[in-house]
Amino acid sequence: MITVTERAAAVDPLKRLSDEGVSIWLDDLSRKRIDSGNLAELVRQKHVVGVTTNPSIFQAAIGSGEGYEEQLADLAVRRVTVDEAVRMMTTADVRAAADILRPVYDATEGRDGRVSIEVDPRLAHRTRATIAEAKQLAWLVDRPNVMIKIPATEAGLPAITEVVGRGISVNVTLIFSLERYRAVMDAYLAGLEKARAAGLDLSAIHSVASFFVSRVDAEIDKRLAKLGTDEALALKGRAALANARLAYEAYEDVFGGERWLALAGDGANRQRPLWASTGVKDPAYKDTLYVDELVAPGTVNTMPEATLHATASNGAIHGDTVTGGYAQARADLAAVERLGISYDEVVKQLEDEGVAKFEVAWQDLLDAVATSLNGKGGDAE
């Protein structure tokens, strides 16, 4: 006999996705979303158990000014710097979101109910500054369910180790390459070992590794289209999924090894793969492509709201779509390479562009806030 729960799962793709071991996080945050009750509603009705933010998200939210008028006026009267104003607003939003998600955090023993906030993207290539910023953000938000986002640049890797070693939970962002992903996992394990040596409780430290998806297809598809041959066109829309699936294979390898097992025995948590940039860039693709085809236990999928609603209405969740596809994934990436498209060149370009885009978004946010502060009479007594 089919239970009520089973019947609900059959007609609710988001429930099915959750049941398959995929944590659904929302890739968006704003003061309006918090104050209107929308975020709480998504947690109740759409199985959302986490939130991710980035400089572009905050630029869109705070740049609009909606919901921030009173705080901006107060900050102007206090004559704070633009950088301080931005951090006061972003951390306030993350703190409020963390409070909304606290019941999820408690129910999952810290696994979910997480809200991520990123270090200043201008620090992406400065290790010591990234460490200092991560510590400051953790202190400012002051919630156990915050995750500090650190980019997976070469300078970011030792920062990940140091921050995790201090007991701070980390979301590693802007991962595009399989080689860099393995370096990220190594940095996390080194951080856990550092935390253990310091006598910290490893069970309180959590981490996700944000592996970007759609941007890989956007770049490789562009190059395939330029080639224009039947062979090239047949490979469109396959590279990003192949890359992500091989990332999961690497995750299984690292978190099944002896180094990990020694840490697990002391209560450590796996660093879960998080599928980021899961909204499709090509309208020719199904809008839930990077959800339907990346179902695997122990993962996170952070979705823009449009992708979340699309999955709720027409997602096709039919079990694990990752672990059986490693051979095909390798074949797909090899086929792309044979056509003269360099994987190493693409992922390097995407990392550089990712950092640059966040720097631009952050500067646009600073400029918008500066204009608002000046317009609200910061010199008035």
GROMACS .gro file of C-alpha atoms in nm:
model
  381
    1MET     CA    1   0.000   0.000   0.000
    2ILE     CA    2   0.137   0.345  -0.098
    3THR     CA    3   0.174   0.578   0.199
    4VAL     CA    4   0.081   0.947   0.196
    5THR     CA    5   0.449   1.037   0.208
    6GLU     CA    6   0.531   0.815  -0.089
    7ARG     CA    7   0.240   0.958  -0.286
    8ALA     CA    8   0.357   1.313  -0.213
    9ALA     CA    9   0.711   1.230  -0.326
   10ALA     CA   10   0.578   1.086  -0.650
   11VAL     CA   11   0.420   1.419  -0.744
   12ASP     CA   12   0.677   1.650  -0.584
   13PRO     CA   13   1.011   1.650  -0.768
   14LEU     CA   14   1.176   1.859  -0.496
   15LYS     CA   15   1.075   1.603  -0.234
   16ARG     CA   16   1.211   1.326  -0.454
   17LEU     CA   17   1.535   1.517  -0.498
   18SER     CA   18   1.569   1.555  -0.122
   19ASP     CA   19   1.491   1.187  -0.072
   20GLU     CA   20   1.776   1.101  -0.309
   21GLY     CA   21   2.019   1.272  -0.072
   22VAL     CA   22   2.046   1.607  -0.250
   23SER     CA   23   2.019   1.911  -0.024
   24ILE     CA   24   1.832   2.196  -0.195
   25TRP     CA   25   1.979   2.538  -0.129
   26LEU     CA   26   1.860   2.871  -0.267
   27ASP     CA   27   2.115   3.074  -0.459
   28ASP     CA   28   1.975   3.415  -0.369
   29LEU     CA   29   1.912   3.648  -0.077
   30SER     CA   30   1.772   3.997  -0.022
   31ARG     CA   31   1.621   4.204   0.256
   32LYS     CA   32   1.285   4.189   0.076
   33ARG     CA   33   1.299   3.809   0.060
   34ILE     CA   34   1.367   3.795   0.433
   35ASP     CA   35   1.117   4.058   0.550
   36SER     CA   36   0.831   3.939   0.328
   37GLY     CA   37   0.849   3.587   0.468
   38ASN     CA   38   0.940   3.448   0.126
   39LEU     CA   39   1.254   3.270   0.246
   40ALA     CA   40   1.067   3.107   0.533
   41GLU     CA   41   0.795   3.002   0.287
   42LEU     CA   42   1.049   2.839   0.055
   43VAL     CA   43   1.188   2.648   0.352
   44ARG     CA   44   0.840   2.528   0.446
   45GLN     CA   45   0.704   2.453   0.100
   46LYS     CA   46   0.996   2.399  -0.140
   47HIS     CA   47   1.233   2.186   0.069
   48VAL     CA   48   1.495   2.462   0.077
   49VAL     CA   49   1.750   2.383   0.350
   50GLY     CA   50   2.024   2.637   0.282
   51VAL     CA   51   2.114   2.967   0.117
   52THR     CA   52   2.413   3.080  -0.084
   53THR     CA   53   2.509   3.437  -0.166
   54ASN     CA   54   2.777   3.598  -0.378
   55PRO     CA   55   2.881   3.952  -0.472
   56SER     CA   56   2.649   3.955  -0.774
   57ILE     CA   57   2.351   3.855  -0.559
   58PHE     CA   58   2.419   4.131  -0.309
   59GLN     CA   59   2.481   4.384  -0.586
   60ALA     CA   60   2.136   4.308  -0.729
   61ALA     CA   61   1.966   4.316  -0.387
   62ILE     CA   62   2.129   4.616  -0.222
   63GLY     CA   63   2.181   4.803  -0.548
   64SER     CA   64   1.802   4.821  -0.583
   65GLY     CA   65   1.782   4.988  -0.242
   66GLU     CA   66   1.453   4.814  -0.165
   67GLY     CA   67   1.430   4.728   0.203
   68TYR     CA   68   1.760   4.896   0.290
   69GLU     CA   69   1.646   5.259   0.315
   70GLU     CA   70   1.637   5.286   0.694
   71GLN     CA   71   1.969   5.112   0.747
   72LEU     CA   72   2.133   5.324   0.476
   73ALA     CA   73   2.004   5.640   0.645
   74ASP     CA   74   2.143   5.527   0.981
   75LEU     CA   75   2.478   5.439   0.826
   76ALA     CA   76   2.493   5.776   0.653
   77VAL     CA   77   2.437   5.963   0.980
   78ARG     CA   78   2.714   5.759   1.139
   79ARG     CA   79   2.946   5.854   0.851
   80VAL     CA   80   3.071   5.501   0.806
   81THR     CA   81   3.292   5.411   0.513
   82VAL     CA   82   3.135   5.254   0.206
   83ASP     CA   83   3.312   4.925   0.273
   84GLU     CA   84   3.183   4.917   0.629
   85ALA     CA   85   2.830   5.000   0.516
   86VAL     CA   86   2.828   4.716   0.266
   87ARG     CA   87   2.953   4.469   0.524
   88MET     CA   88   2.698   4.585   0.782
   89MET     CA   89   2.414   4.531   0.533
   90THR     CA   90   2.531   4.200   0.391
   91THR     CA   91   2.608   4.047   0.729
   92ALA     CA   92   2.272   4.165   0.862
   93ASP     CA   93   2.097   3.981   0.580
   94VAL     CA   94   2.302   3.666   0.633
   95ARG     CA   95   2.241   3.679   1.009
   96ALA     CA   96   1.865   3.710   0.956
   97ALA     CA   97   1.864   3.426   0.703
   98ALA     CA   98   2.068   3.211   0.942
   99ASP     CA   99   1.806   3.266   1.210
  100ILE     CA  100   1.529   3.159   0.973
  101LEU     CA  101   1.722   2.843   0.887
  102ARG     CA  102   1.833   2.766   1.242
  103PRO     CA  103   1.563   2.498   1.296
  104VAL     CA  104   1.693   2.315   0.987
  105TYR     CA  105   2.048   2.344   1.119
  106ASP     CA  106   1.943   2.196   1.453
  107ALA     CA  107   1.736   1.917   1.296
  108THR     CA  108   2.021   1.809   1.066
  109GLU     CA  109   2.293   1.845   1.330
  110GLY     CA  110   2.465   2.117   1.132
  111ARG     CA  111   2.464   1.945   0.797
  112ASP     CA  112   2.213   2.189   0.643
  113GLY     CA  113   2.043   2.509   0.752
  114ARG     CA  114   2.354   2.689   0.627
  115VAL     CA  115   2.390   3.042   0.490
  116SER     CA  116   2.705   3.136   0.300
  117ILE     CA  117   2.873   3.476   0.272
  118GLU     CA  118   3.178   3.543   0.058
  119VAL     CA  119   3.502   3.715   0.142
  120ASP     CA  120   3.570   4.037  -0.047
  121PRO     CA  121   3.640   3.916  -0.405
  122ARG     CA  122   3.922   4.168  -0.433
  123LEU     CA  123   4.117   3.948  -0.191
  124ALA     CA  124   4.099   3.636  -0.412
  125HIS     CA  125   4.474   3.632  -0.473
  126ARG     CA  126   4.582   3.736  -0.121
  127THR     CA  127   4.603   3.450   0.128
  128ARG     CA  128   4.659   3.638   0.455
  129ALA     CA  129   4.393   3.897   0.376
  130THR     CA  130   4.145   3.622   0.290
  131ILE     CA  131   4.210   3.452   0.624
  132ALA     CA  132   4.163   3.779   0.812
  133GLU     CA  133   3.843   3.857   0.622
  134ALA     CA  134   3.702   3.509   0.686
  135LYS     CA  135   3.764   3.542   1.060
  136GLN     CA  136   3.603   3.886   1.060
  137LEU     CA  137   3.294   3.768   0.872
  138ALA     CA  138   3.245   3.474   1.106
  139TRP     CA  139   3.264   3.717   1.399
  140LEU     CA  140   3.031   3.972   1.240
  141VAL     CA  141   2.759   3.724   1.147
  142ASP     CA  142   2.803   3.541   1.477
  143ARG     CA  143   2.583   3.243   1.394
  144PRO     CA  144   2.690   2.878   1.411
  145ASN     CA  145   2.521   2.802   1.078
  146VAL     CA  146   2.716   3.056   0.872
  147MET     CA  147   2.961   2.933   0.608
  148ILE     CA  148   3.238   3.158   0.484
  149LYS     CA  149   3.294   3.141   0.109
  150ILE     CA  150   3.656   3.133  -0.003
  151PRO     CA  151   3.745   3.115  -0.375
  152ALA     CA  152   3.941   2.813  -0.495
  153THR     CA  153   4.226   3.021  -0.633
  154GLU     CA  154   4.584   2.915  -0.566
  155ALA     CA  155   4.601   3.177  -0.293
  156GLY     CA  156   4.270   3.055  -0.156
  157LEU     CA  157   4.389   2.699  -0.093
  158PRO     CA  158   4.615   2.773   0.210
  159ALA     CA  159   4.347   3.012   0.337
  160ILE     CA  160   4.095   2.725   0.334
  161THR     CA  161   4.330   2.512   0.542
  162GLU     CA  162   4.394   2.789   0.794
  163VAL     CA  163   4.028   2.891   0.830
  164VAL     CA  164   3.903   2.533   0.867
  165GLY     CA  165   4.189   2.474   1.111
  166ARG     CA  166   4.041   2.748   1.327
  167GLY     CA  167   3.707   2.569   1.338
  168ILE     CA  168   3.524   2.789   1.087
  169SER     CA  169   3.294   2.617   0.837
  170VAL     CA  170   3.382   2.699   0.476
  171ASN     CA  171   3.208   2.700   0.139
  172VAL     CA  172   3.482   2.681  -0.125
  173THR     CA  173   3.362   2.860  -0.437
  174LEU     CA  174   3.457   2.906  -0.804
  175ILE     CA  175   3.577   2.550  -0.866
  176PHE     CA  176   3.589   2.460  -1.234
  177SER     CA  177   3.869   2.206  -1.281
  178LEU     CA  178   3.906   1.852  -1.154
  179GLU     CA  179   4.268   1.911  -1.059
  180ARG     CA  180   4.180   2.218  -0.854
  181TYR     CA  181   3.891   2.030  -0.693
  182ARG     CA  182   4.129   1.764  -0.564
  183ALA     CA  183   4.350   2.042  -0.427
  184VAL     CA  184   4.045   2.188  -0.252
  185MET     CA  185   3.964   1.856  -0.086
  186ASP     CA  186   4.328   1.823   0.019
  187ALA     CA  187   4.316   2.173   0.169
  188TYR     CA  188   4.003   2.082   0.364
  189LEU     CA  189   4.157   1.761   0.502
  190ALA     CA  190   4.471   1.954   0.600
  191GLY     CA  191   4.247   2.203   0.781
  192LEU     CA  192   4.073   1.925   0.970
  193GLU     CA  193   4.408   1.780   1.070
  194LYS     CA  194   4.513   2.125   1.192
  195ALA     CA  195   4.188   2.159   1.389
  196ARG     CA  196   4.236   1.815   1.542
  197ALA     CA  197   4.590   1.904   1.649
  198ALA     CA  198   4.447   2.215   1.816
  199GLY     CA  199   4.198   2.003   2.009
  200LEU     CA  200   3.890   2.138   1.830
  201ASP     CA  201   3.566   1.941   1.789
  202LEU     CA  202   3.577   1.817   1.429
  203SER     CA  203   3.207   1.734   1.429
  204ALA     CA  204   3.127   2.106   1.449
  205ILE     CA  205   3.314   2.186   1.125
  206HIS     CA  206   3.130   2.154   0.794
  207SER     CA  207   3.224   2.237   0.440
  208VAL     CA  208   3.095   2.227   0.083
  209ALA     CA  209   3.292   2.255  -0.239
  210SER     CA  210   3.105   2.461  -0.499
  211PHE     CA  211   3.169   2.309  -0.840
  212PHE     CA  212   3.038   2.537  -1.114
  213VAL     CA  213   2.836   2.375  -1.390
  214SER     CA  214   2.656   2.583  -1.652
  215ARG     CA  215   2.947   2.817  -1.719
  216VAL     CA  216   3.149   2.519  -1.844
  217ASP     CA  217   2.887   2.440  -2.108
  218ALA     CA  218   2.850   2.807  -2.200
  219GLU     CA  219   3.219   2.836  -2.286
  220ILE     CA  220   3.274   2.495  -2.444
  221ASP     CA  221   2.947   2.508  -2.640
  222LYS     CA  222   3.057   2.842  -2.786
  223ARG     CA  223   3.378   2.684  -2.908
  224LEU     CA  224   3.196   2.378  -3.042
  225ALA     CA  225   2.951   2.598  -3.230
  226LYS     CA  226   3.241   2.788  -3.384
  227LEU     CA  227   3.382   2.460  -3.517
  228GLY     CA  228   3.037   2.382  -3.654
  229THR     CA  229   3.096   2.020  -3.757
  230ASP     CA  230   2.840   1.748  -3.687
  231GLU     CA  231   3.082   1.589  -3.442
  232ALA     CA  232   3.132   1.916  -3.257
  233LEU     CA  233   2.763   2.005  -3.245
  234ALA     CA  234   2.678   1.658  -3.111
  235LEU     CA  235   2.891   1.733  -2.804
  236LYS     CA  236   2.707   2.050  -2.704
  237GLY     CA  237   2.556   2.036  -2.357
  238ARG     CA  238   2.765   1.741  -2.244
  239ALA     CA  239   3.090   1.883  -2.109
  240ALA     CA  240   2.952   2.044  -1.793
  241LEU     CA  241   2.772   1.729  -1.681
  242ALA     CA  242   3.079   1.520  -1.761
  243ASN     CA  243   3.299   1.752  -1.559
  244ALA     CA  244   3.063   1.745  -1.259
  245ARG     CA  245   3.023   1.369  -1.268
  246LEU     CA  246   3.399   1.319  -1.267
  247ALA     CA  247   3.418   1.561  -0.975
  248TYR     CA  248   3.185   1.332  -0.784
  249GLU     CA  249   3.407   1.036  -0.874
  250ALA     CA  250   3.702   1.228  -0.725
  251TYR     CA  251   3.493   1.301  -0.415
  252GLU     CA  252   3.419   0.929  -0.370
  253ASP     CA  253   3.788   0.851  -0.409
  254VAL     CA  254   3.915   1.108  -0.157
  255PHE     CA  255   3.644   1.049   0.101
  256GLY     CA  256   3.692   0.676   0.082
  257GLY     CA  257   4.066   0.691   0.147
  258GLU     CA  258   4.268   0.618   0.459
  259ARG     CA  259   4.349   0.983   0.531
  260TRP     CA  260   3.979   1.063   0.545
  261LEU     CA  261   3.888   0.755   0.745
  262ALA     CA  262   4.132   0.856   1.019
  263LEU     CA  263   3.957   1.195   1.044
  264ALA     CA  264   3.611   1.042   1.024
  265GLY     CA  265   3.699   0.832   1.325
  266ASP     CA  266   3.742   1.156   1.517
  267GLY     CA  267   3.401   1.285   1.413
  268ALA     CA  268   3.486   1.482   1.098
  269ASN     CA  269   3.227   1.559   0.830
  270ARG     CA  270   3.275   1.505   0.458
  271GLN     CA  271   3.313   1.813   0.242
  272ARG     CA  272   3.006   1.772   0.022
  273PRO     CA  273   3.012   1.859  -0.348
  274LEU     CA  274   2.781   2.153  -0.420
  275TRP     CA  275   2.655   2.202  -0.774
  276ALA     CA  276   2.663   2.577  -0.840
  277SER     CA  277   2.562   2.781  -1.142
  278THR     CA  278   2.278   2.538  -1.211
  279GLY     CA  279   2.053   2.773  -1.404
  280VAL     CA  280   2.085   2.689  -1.774
  281LYS     CA  281   2.246   2.954  -1.994
  282ASP     CA  282   2.119   2.809  -2.325
  283PRO     CA  283   1.739   2.835  -2.366
  284ALA     CA  284   1.754   2.532  -2.596
  285TYR     CA  285   1.827   2.315  -2.292
  286LYS     CA  286   1.566   2.197  -2.046
  287ASP     CA  287   1.551   2.442  -1.758
  288THR     CA  288   1.616   2.167  -1.504
  289LEU     CA  289   1.903   2.000  -1.693
  290TYR     CA  290   2.162   2.061  -1.420
  291VAL     CA  291   1.926   1.933  -1.153
  292ASP     CA  292   1.781   1.624  -1.320
  293GLU     CA  293   2.121   1.505  -1.441
  294LEU     CA  294   2.322   1.568  -1.123
  295VAL     CA  295   2.136   1.360  -0.867
  296ALA     CA  296   2.374   1.183  -0.628
  297PRO     CA  297   2.370   1.114  -0.254
  298GLY     CA  298   2.552   1.353  -0.026
  299THR     CA  299   2.545   1.650  -0.264
  300VAL     CA  300   2.401   2.001  -0.254
  301ASN     CA  301   2.233   2.177  -0.546
  302THR     CA  302   2.207   2.552  -0.500
  303MET     CA  303   1.948   2.691  -0.739
  304PRO     CA  304   1.836   3.033  -0.853
  305GLU     CA  305   1.468   3.076  -0.768
  306ALA     CA  306   1.362   3.025  -1.131
  307THR     CA  307   1.537   2.687  -1.139
  308LEU     CA  308   1.384   2.592  -0.804
  309HIS     CA  309   1.032   2.659  -0.931
  310ALA     CA  310   1.106   2.488  -1.263
  311THR     CA  311   1.219   2.177  -1.077
  312ALA     CA  312   0.906   2.187  -0.864
  313SER     CA  313   0.686   2.194  -1.173
  314ASN     CA  314   0.866   1.979  -1.429
  315GLY     CA  315   1.177   1.825  -1.275
  316ALA     CA  316   1.242   1.464  -1.374
  317ILE     CA  317   1.401   1.302  -1.071
  318HIS     CA  318   1.459   0.931  -1.129
  319GLY     CA  319   1.733   0.829  -0.891
  320ASP     CA  320   2.110   0.861  -0.912
  321THR     CA  321   2.215   1.013  -1.246
  322VAL     CA  322   2.584   1.053  -1.162
  323THR     CA  323   2.768   0.746  -1.039
  324GLY     CA  324   2.695   0.524  -1.337
  325GLY     CA  325   2.823   0.777  -1.587
  326TYR     CA  326   3.195   0.806  -1.524
  327ALA     CA  327   3.312   0.621  -1.837
  328GLN     CA  328   3.084   0.826  -2.061
  329ALA     CA  329   3.194   1.145  -1.886
  330ARG     CA  330   3.559   1.070  -1.957
  331ALA     CA  331   3.473   0.987  -2.318
  332ASP     CA  332   3.284   1.316  -2.361
  333LEU     CA  333   3.567   1.531  -2.229
  334ALA     CA  334   3.820   1.335  -2.436
  335ALA     CA  335   3.609   1.394  -2.747
  336VAL     CA  336   3.608   1.768  -2.678
  337GLU     CA  337   3.988   1.764  -2.638
  338ARG     CA  338   4.031   1.577  -2.968
  339LEU     CA  339   3.857   1.863  -3.143
  340GLY     CA  340   4.130   2.099  -3.023
  341ILE     CA  341   3.942   2.253  -2.732
  342SER     CA  342   4.179   2.260  -2.435
  343TYR     CA  343   4.014   2.165  -2.105
  344ASP     CA  344   4.294   2.328  -1.906
  345GLU     CA  345   4.260   2.650  -2.102
  346VAL     CA  346   3.882   2.661  -2.057
  347VAL     CA  347   3.882   2.603  -1.681
  348LYS     CA  348   4.161   2.857  -1.627
  349GLN     CA  349   3.967   3.113  -1.829
  350LEU     CA  350   3.649   3.042  -1.633
  351GLU     CA  351   3.824   3.083  -1.298
  352ASP     CA  352   3.979   3.413  -1.406
  353GLU     CA  353   3.644   3.536  -1.541
  354GLY     CA  354   3.461   3.421  -1.229
  355VAL     CA  355   3.688   3.619  -0.998
  356ALA     CA  356   3.674   3.922  -1.230
  357LYS     CA  357   3.292   3.916  -1.253
  358PHE     CA  358   3.259   3.910  -0.874
  359GLU     CA  359   3.510   4.195  -0.842
  360VAL     CA  360   3.306   4.404  -1.088
  361ALA     CA  361   2.980   4.322  -0.907
  362TRP     CA  362   3.136   4.416  -0.573
  363GLN     CA  363   3.265   4.746  -0.710
  364ASP     CA  364   2.923   4.822  -0.860
  365LEU     CA  365   2.772   4.754  -0.517
  366LEU     CA  366   3.023   4.983  -0.346
  367ASP     CA  367   2.947   5.257  -0.599
  368ALA     CA  368   2.570   5.222  -0.553
  369VAL     CA  369   2.602   5.235  -0.174
  370ALA     CA  370   2.835   5.535  -0.194
  371THR     CA  371   2.576   5.720  -0.399
  372SER     CA  372   2.302   5.629  -0.149
  373LEU     CA  373   2.509   5.738   0.151
  374ASN     CA  374   2.593   6.070  -0.010
  375GLY     CA  375   2.232   6.127  -0.104
  376LYS     CA  376   2.113   6.074   0.252
  377GLY     CA  377   2.310   6.360   0.398
  378GLY     CA  378   2.591   6.185   0.580
  379ASP     CA  379   2.726   6.526   0.688
  380ALA     CA  380   2.404   6.625   0.865
  381GLU     CA  381   2.413   6.646   1.246
   0.00000   0.00000   0.00000
